[in-house]
């Protein structure tokens, strides 16, 4: 790309066309730029353009629309069009606009989330020499003089070049002084980050393409024997594989690059650079080689019927009922129609196992997309989907932003899962809900699948807004797992070395321990679920009750064994392990509760001969670590798998006969109106991992409050009763699905300022929304990363057509609050439909 400094014409020009440009910034609106006549044919919505925003900062923006009506104010011109064809189709631009309106954020924030990083381009600072400065540098110090001399000679320097000249990284003070002294000025240059990957490929010289010439060369060979071996290896790979990469040739032949170059110098082989895909694909074969059960076939027929009548169908199938096989049949049907299919999953952990199942049936017709791909890989996949080369995409929530050309079906598996909701940064969208809107732009269909529907989705199905299909039996006629509840209050803890037992929750009860032993003895596997990572969720001084807390957040610290440090799970800060209590100098610490690390340690002690592994965010950090661990468990190279929510979500293991839920009370004790719904979903889902193939599984739930109604419903696998109980409470207190929730969080480093701003905003909001405001109040965790928090909850009625009106009122009042000088620095976060 040329330097922008040479492209811009600052002379006045008459314009008769303008473009609305989305910039990757949190701006309240899109900005209008004039279109120079020579660029007009290239300016198409969905293309990237180079523009200046502010004084001289360059950005790559996306063209939203082209208009021929004078906006009535002076506009800057577009500098350059960066794409030959649009990166986005109109449907993606409409999705961006809807997301920004519905979730109350800017289109720039949506753009920043949607586009792969390498499409956004990097802005590089350029120093341009000021010719009017002359060459008298007598008033400069040594470092300024060195940079000025270099500028005089080269006329422009990149920031990196200035750093090299001065052999320093912090050069901004020197640059500022040179600007102040009119020696230079700053410009910005956009540089493309995406680079096509190229690799050396070997071909035979054209003179040897006929068999006679090649035979003569081999029969009369006079070169080095190693070069002959290299040539013969080339001929073998060329015949068996069709093309020969330099890497593969050197590996097979054991030759060196120098020996290969020798053959190239003799005009026997040629070395050519070719563009290659970073993402390796399988042959594009389709093989659907299974039959559905009678129940599954009926379910598939009902799904087809509802998808013909409605946009959305909810597939409510118990765990192990074979929902994935229905998905595969539907994907095949839509694939044969020539349209694209998006298969959404809530977690990257799930994609590894599902992709292997789908690749078995669809081969290279399916691609995977998630956040652990590098930026170059994402760009390549983006283009393949945009051109329609890839028909089936499996991905987590970010796959929703891909530029589908002809989308026919979206499958949202485990639709109830909270991981579909983006938390930070904006847009704080729910991929399930956004998928339904996105599908409507293509007149496509949406299938929501789960064993434990969200109350909102099930309510919509009951209201006949969605179709609903039930799969009430497990595939193969297997029974749902038997569930037993263990009262840990009655478990007597053993003394250790005649010392009294340490008070605290029971980690592994005798009943659970015996069940684990029996499972392993019978060549079966075990999953243990605890929704807390780390070693100890918190420590408490046995003498004075002191609890170590984060300096930056109002939360207790978690001890992690692998680092032997105390970790804050909110800001990421770590602290040395405390030996002596800072409050009373005692060395006695009580370990309260237990995380997955401590469970793993206890299991290694109790089951020394068993192979044990842990699955949580601390243990599966790499790109392929999820998949590697899952494959080890599938291959029965792990006997006991302990983990957090990652082990809950839709994974299918043939040999798991026992599941243990170690602390059900912890799931039921959250201060949230969805606590009971979530606890039921988590326990039912993790229970569903047991007994999926051979025999009825067993689930043991450890709890103190064994009479809790949710535990009784989980034991009976009774989703319908749970729904009926919860929906009554939701209706009574006007919670979703009977209202639309918006939570406004205000943040500031000064507690008094954030409290005052929240009080003022609540007062303003009550002028128009008096019946719908709850708060302000401090959240459960009142300070995170040194920022004090206050929350205002708004329960908006679901009145048709009034949603945007209410949201405009909220925005106006927030702007009015922030217009006061003392509240300008208060950060405001708006979360629509929070989870």
PDB file of N, CA and C in Angstrom, residues 522-576:
ATOM      1  N   UNK A 522     -15.054 -52.144  37.223  1.00  0.00           N
ATOM      2  CA  UNK A 522     -15.842 -52.659  36.106  1.00  0.00           C
ATOM      3  C   UNK A 522     -15.424 -52.059  34.764  1.00  0.00           C
ATOM      4  N   UNK A 523     -14.222 -51.466  34.721  1.00  0.00           N
ATOM      5  CA  UNK A 523     -13.683 -50.891  33.482  1.00  0.00           C
ATOM      6  C   UNK A 523     -14.563 -49.769  32.952  1.00  0.00           C
ATOM      7  N   UNK A 524     -15.094 -48.970  33.857  1.00  0.00           N
ATOM      8  CA  UNK A 524     -15.899 -47.812  33.492  1.00  0.00           C
ATOM      9  C   UNK A 524     -15.190 -46.528  33.920  1.00  0.00           C
ATOM     10  N   UNK A 525     -15.699 -45.405  33.436  1.00  0.00           N
ATOM     11  CA  UNK A 525     -15.079 -44.106  33.742  1.00  0.00           C
ATOM     12  C   UNK A 525     -15.997 -43.260  34.617  1.00  0.00           C
ATOM     13  N   UNK A 526     -15.388 -42.231  35.248  1.00  0.00           N
ATOM     14  CA  UNK A 526     -16.093 -41.398  36.225  1.00  0.00           C
ATOM     15  C   UNK A 526     -15.871 -39.927  35.887  1.00  0.00           C
ATOM     16  N   UNK A 527     -16.942 -39.122  35.995  1.00  0.00           N
ATOM     17  CA  UNK A 527     -16.832 -37.663  35.898  1.00  0.00           C
ATOM     18  C   UNK A 527     -17.271 -37.072  37.232  1.00  0.00           C
ATOM     19  N   UNK A 528     -16.432 -36.196  37.789  1.00  0.00           N
ATOM     20  CA  UNK A 528     -16.765 -35.481  39.029  1.00  0.00           C
ATOM     21  C   UNK A 528     -16.843 -33.994  38.724  1.00  0.00           C
ATOM     22  N   UNK A 529     -17.930 -33.369  39.140  1.00  0.00           N
ATOM     23  CA  UNK A 529     -18.217 -31.976  38.793  1.00  0.00           C
ATOM     24  C   UNK A 529     -18.169 -31.085  40.028  1.00  0.00           C
ATOM     25  N   UNK A 530     -17.362 -30.033  39.930  1.00  0.00           N
ATOM     26  CA  UNK A 530     -17.325 -28.993  40.964  1.00  0.00           C
ATOM     27  C   UNK A 530     -17.138 -27.662  40.262  1.00  0.00           C
ATOM     28  N   UNK A 531     -18.063 -26.744  40.449  1.00  0.00           N
ATOM     29  CA  UNK A 531     -18.048 -25.504  39.673  1.00  0.00           C
ATOM     30  C   UNK A 531     -17.162 -24.430  40.295  1.00  0.00           C
ATOM     31  N   UNK A 532     -16.027 -24.846  40.831  1.00  0.00           N
ATOM     32  CA  UNK A 532     -15.043 -23.897  41.364  1.00  0.00           C
ATOM     33  C   UNK A 532     -13.659 -24.389  40.981  1.00  0.00           C
ATOM     34  N   UNK A 533     -12.891 -23.540  40.353  1.00  0.00           N
ATOM     35  CA  UNK A 533     -11.526 -23.926  40.010  1.00  0.00           C
ATOM     36  C   UNK A 533     -10.563 -23.470  41.105  1.00  0.00           C
ATOM     37  N   UNK A 534      -9.295 -23.823  40.966  1.00  0.00           N
ATOM     38  CA  UNK A 534      -8.304 -23.498  41.980  1.00  0.00           C
ATOM     39  C   UNK A 534      -8.214 -24.598  43.033  1.00  0.00           C
ATOM     40  N   UNK A 535      -7.490 -24.298  44.099  1.00  0.00           N
ATOM     41  CA  UNK A 535      -7.273 -25.281  45.171  1.00  0.00           C
ATOM     42  C   UNK A 535      -8.253 -25.032  46.308  1.00  0.00           C
ATOM     43  N   UNK A 536      -8.190 -23.833  46.891  1.00  0.00           N
ATOM     44  CA  UNK A 536      -9.152 -23.424  47.919  1.00  0.00           C
ATOM     45  C   UNK A 536      -9.812 -22.122  47.492  1.00  0.00           C
ATOM     46  N   UNK A 537     -11.135 -22.094  47.321  1.00  0.00           N
ATOM     47  CA  UNK A 537     -11.815 -20.848  46.955  1.00  0.00           C
ATOM     48  C   UNK A 537     -11.561 -19.709  47.931  1.00  0.00           C
ATOM     49  N   UNK A 538     -11.399 -20.025  49.220  1.00  0.00           N
ATOM     50  CA  UNK A 538     -10.908 -18.982  50.124  1.00  0.00           C
ATOM     51  C   UNK A 538     -10.361 -19.608  51.405  1.00  0.00           C
ATOM     52  N   UNK A 539      -9.428 -18.864  52.018  1.00  0.00           N
ATOM     53  CA  UNK A 539      -8.815 -19.266  53.283  1.00  0.00           C
ATOM     54  C   UNK A 539      -9.325 -18.336  54.377  1.00  0.00           C
ATOM     55  N   UNK A 540      -9.344 -18.834  55.603  1.00  0.00           N
ATOM     56  CA  UNK A 540      -9.755 -18.003  56.726  1.00  0.00           C
ATOM     57  C   UNK A 540      -8.837 -18.302  57.916  1.00  0.00           C
ATOM     58  N   UNK A 541      -8.413 -17.246  58.587  1.00  0.00           N
ATOM     59  CA  UNK A 541      -7.544 -17.418  59.753  1.00  0.00           C
ATOM     60  C   UNK A 541      -8.330 -18.112  60.869  1.00  0.00           C
ATOM     61  N   UNK A 542      -7.757 -19.188  61.406  1.00  0.00           N
ATOM     62  CA  UNK A 542      -8.433 -19.962  62.445  1.00  0.00           C
ATOM     63  C   UNK A 542      -8.522 -19.232  63.767  1.00  0.00           C
ATOM     64  N   UNK A 543      -7.718 -18.163  63.944  1.00  0.00           N
ATOM     65  CA  UNK A 543      -7.731 -17.436  65.222  1.00  0.00           C
ATOM     66  C   UNK A 543      -8.646 -16.222  65.199  1.00  0.00           C
ATOM     67  N   UNK A 544      -8.526 -15.396  64.160  1.00  0.00           N
ATOM     68  CA  UNK A 544      -9.274 -14.121  64.173  1.00  0.00           C
ATOM     69  C   UNK A 544     -10.312 -14.007  63.059  1.00  0.00           C
ATOM     70  N   UNK A 545     -10.324 -14.970  62.126  1.00  0.00           N
ATOM     71  CA  UNK A 545     -11.322 -14.925  61.056  1.00  0.00           C
ATOM     72  C   UNK A 545     -10.931 -14.078  59.861  1.00  0.00           C
ATOM     73  N   UNK A 546      -9.688 -13.603  59.802  1.00  0.00           N
ATOM     74  CA  UNK A 546      -9.224 -12.794  58.658  1.00  0.00           C
ATOM     75  C   UNK A 546      -9.278 -13.618  57.359  1.00  0.00           C
ATOM     76  N   UNK A 547      -9.772 -13.002  56.280  1.00  0.00           N
ATOM     77  CA  UNK A 547      -9.837 -13.649  54.960  1.00  0.00           C
ATOM     78  C   UNK A 547      -9.000 -12.822  53.983  1.00  0.00           C
ATOM     79  N   UNK A 548      -7.979 -13.394  53.352  1.00  0.00           N
ATOM     80  CA  UNK A 548      -7.181 -12.635  52.374  1.00  0.00           C
ATOM     81  C   UNK A 548      -8.049 -12.164  51.207  1.00  0.00           C
ATOM     82  N   UNK A 549      -7.933 -10.874  50.913  1.00  0.00           N
ATOM     83  CA  UNK A 549      -8.726 -10.303  49.829  1.00  0.00           C
ATOM     84  C   UNK A 549      -7.836  -9.588  48.823  1.00  0.00           C
ATOM     85  N   UNK A 550      -8.356  -9.438  47.608  1.00  0.00           N
ATOM     86  CA  UNK A 550      -7.631  -8.730  46.545  1.00  0.00           C
ATOM     87  C   UNK A 550      -7.555  -7.249  46.893  1.00  0.00           C
ATOM     88  N   UNK A 551      -6.405  -6.641  46.597  1.00  0.00           N
ATOM     89  CA  UNK A 551      -6.227  -5.203  46.855  1.00  0.00           C
ATOM     90  C   UNK A 551      -7.059  -4.352  45.898  1.00  0.00           C
ATOM     91  N   UNK A 552      -7.401  -4.936  44.745  1.00  0.00           N
ATOM     92  CA  UNK A 552      -8.062  -4.155  43.705  1.00  0.00           C
ATOM     93  C   UNK A 552      -9.549  -4.467  43.570  1.00  0.00           C
ATOM     94  N   UNK A 553     -10.004  -5.567  44.196  1.00  0.00           N
ATOM     95  CA  UNK A 553     -11.399  -5.993  44.085  1.00  0.00           C
ATOM     96  C   UNK A 553     -11.924  -6.385  45.461  1.00  0.00           C
ATOM     97  N   UNK A 554     -13.214  -6.288  45.639  1.00  0.00           N
ATOM     98  CA  UNK A 554     -13.827  -6.695  46.906  1.00  0.00           C
ATOM     99  C   UNK A 554     -14.184  -8.181  46.861  1.00  0.00           C
ATOM    100  N   UNK A 555     -13.187  -9.019  46.669  1.00  0.00           N
ATOM    101  CA  UNK A 555     -13.402 -10.471  46.632  1.00  0.00           C
ATOM    102  C   UNK A 555     -12.276 -11.169  47.380  1.00  0.00           C
ATOM    103  N   UNK A 556     -12.594 -12.360  47.887  1.00  0.00           N
ATOM    104  CA  UNK A 556     -11.560 -13.160  48.532  1.00  0.00           C
ATOM    105  C   UNK A 556     -10.677 -13.800  47.470  1.00  0.00           C
ATOM    106  N   UNK A 557      -9.472 -14.155  47.865  1.00  0.00           N
ATOM    107  CA  UNK A 557      -8.506 -14.734  46.948  1.00  0.00           C
ATOM    108  C   UNK A 557      -8.591 -16.260  46.967  1.00  0.00           C
ATOM    109  N   UNK A 558      -8.306 -16.851  45.822  1.00  0.00           N
ATOM    110  CA  UNK A 558      -8.342 -18.309  45.684  1.00  0.00           C
ATOM    111  C   UNK A 558      -6.917 -18.845  45.635  1.00  0.00           C
ATOM    112  N   UNK A 559      -6.638 -19.855  46.452  1.00  0.00           N
ATOM    113  CA  UNK A 559      -5.319 -20.478  46.430  1.00  0.00           C
ATOM    114  C   UNK A 559      -5.244 -21.456  45.264  1.00  0.00           C
ATOM    115  N   UNK A 560      -4.199 -21.293  44.428  1.00  0.00           N
ATOM    116  CA  UNK A 560      -3.947 -22.223  43.321  1.00  0.00           C
ATOM    117  C   UNK A 560      -2.682 -23.004  43.632  1.00  0.00           C
ATOM    118  N   UNK A 561      -2.800 -24.303  43.578  1.00  0.00           N
ATOM    119  CA  UNK A 561      -1.663 -25.156  43.921  1.00  0.00           C
ATOM    120  C   UNK A 561      -0.562 -25.093  42.867  1.00  0.00           C
ATOM    121  N   UNK A 562      -0.962 -25.023  41.567  1.00  0.00           N
ATOM    122  CA  UNK A 562       0.047 -25.111  40.519  1.00  0.00           C
ATOM    123  C   UNK A 562       1.020 -23.934  40.568  1.00  0.00           C
ATOM    124  N   UNK A 563       0.546 -22.790  41.016  1.00  0.00           N
ATOM    125  CA  UNK A 563       1.427 -21.626  41.120  1.00  0.00           C
ATOM    126  C   UNK A 563       1.854 -21.363  42.564  1.00  0.00           C
ATOM    127  N   UNK A 564       1.187 -22.034  43.526  1.00  0.00           N
ATOM    128  CA  UNK A 564       1.399 -21.811  44.955  1.00  0.00           C
ATOM    129  C   UNK A 564       1.221 -20.334  45.313  1.00  0.00           C
ATOM    130  N   UNK A 565       0.217 -19.721  44.670  1.00  0.00           N
ATOM    131  CA  UNK A 565      -0.080 -18.307  44.920  1.00  0.00           C
ATOM    132  C   UNK A 565      -1.578 -18.129  45.107  1.00  0.00           C
ATOM    133  N   UNK A 566      -1.927 -16.971  45.648  1.00  0.00           N
ATOM    134  CA  UNK A 566      -3.325 -16.586  45.771  1.00  0.00           C
ATOM    135  C   UNK A 566      -3.719 -15.792  44.525  1.00  0.00           C
ATOM    136  N   UNK A 567      -4.829 -16.178  43.909  1.00  0.00           N
ATOM    137  CA  UNK A 567      -5.265 -15.556  42.654  1.00  0.00           C
ATOM    138  C   UNK A 567      -6.601 -14.840  42.853  1.00  0.00           C
ATOM    139  N   UNK A 568      -6.729 -13.694  42.187  1.00  0.00           N
ATOM    140  CA  UNK A 568      -8.032 -13.031  42.087  1.00  0.00           C
ATOM    141  C   UNK A 568      -8.639 -13.439  40.746  1.00  0.00           C
ATOM    142  N   UNK A 569      -9.823 -14.043  40.764  1.00  0.00           N
ATOM    143  CA  UNK A 569     -10.465 -14.510  39.542  1.00  0.00           C
ATOM    144  C   UNK A 569     -11.197 -13.395  38.810  1.00  0.00           C
ATOM    145  N   UNK A 570     -11.131 -12.162  39.328  1.00  0.00           N
ATOM    146  CA  UNK A 570     -11.806 -11.038  38.673  1.00  0.00           C
ATOM    147  C   UNK A 570     -10.839 -10.124  37.925  1.00  0.00           C
ATOM    148  N   UNK A 571      -9.704  -9.801  38.543  1.00  0.00           N
ATOM    149  CA  UNK A 571      -8.753  -8.909  37.865  1.00  0.00           C
ATOM    150  C   UNK A 571      -7.483  -9.622  37.433  1.00  0.00           C
ATOM    151  N   UNK A 572      -7.303 -10.884  37.873  1.00  0.00           N
ATOM    152  CA  UNK A 572      -6.131 -11.651  37.471  1.00  0.00           C
ATOM    153  C   UNK A 572      -4.897 -11.415  38.316  1.00  0.00           C
ATOM    154  N   UNK A 573      -4.978 -10.577  39.354  1.00  0.00           N
ATOM    155  CA  UNK A 573      -3.816 -10.316  40.212  1.00  0.00           C
ATOM    156  C   UNK A 573      -3.437 -11.573  40.991  1.00  0.00           C
ATOM    157  N   UNK A 574      -2.140 -11.716  41.248  1.00  0.00           N
ATOM    158  CA  UNK A 574      -1.659 -12.838  42.065  1.00  0.00           C
ATOM    159  C   UNK A 574      -0.858 -12.302  43.246  1.00  0.00           C
ATOM    160  N   UNK A 575      -0.893 -13.042  44.338  1.00  0.00           N
ATOM    161  CA  UNK A 575      -0.216 -12.644  45.567  1.00  0.00           C
ATOM    162  C   UNK A 575       0.502 -13.867  46.142  1.00  0.00           C
ATOM    163  N   UNK A 576       1.609 -13.652  46.852  1.00  0.00           N
ATOM    164  CA  UNK A 576       2.289 -14.783  47.505  1.00  0.00           C
ATOM    165  C   UNK A 576       1.356 -15.441  48.522  1.00  0.00           C
TER     166      UNK A 576
END
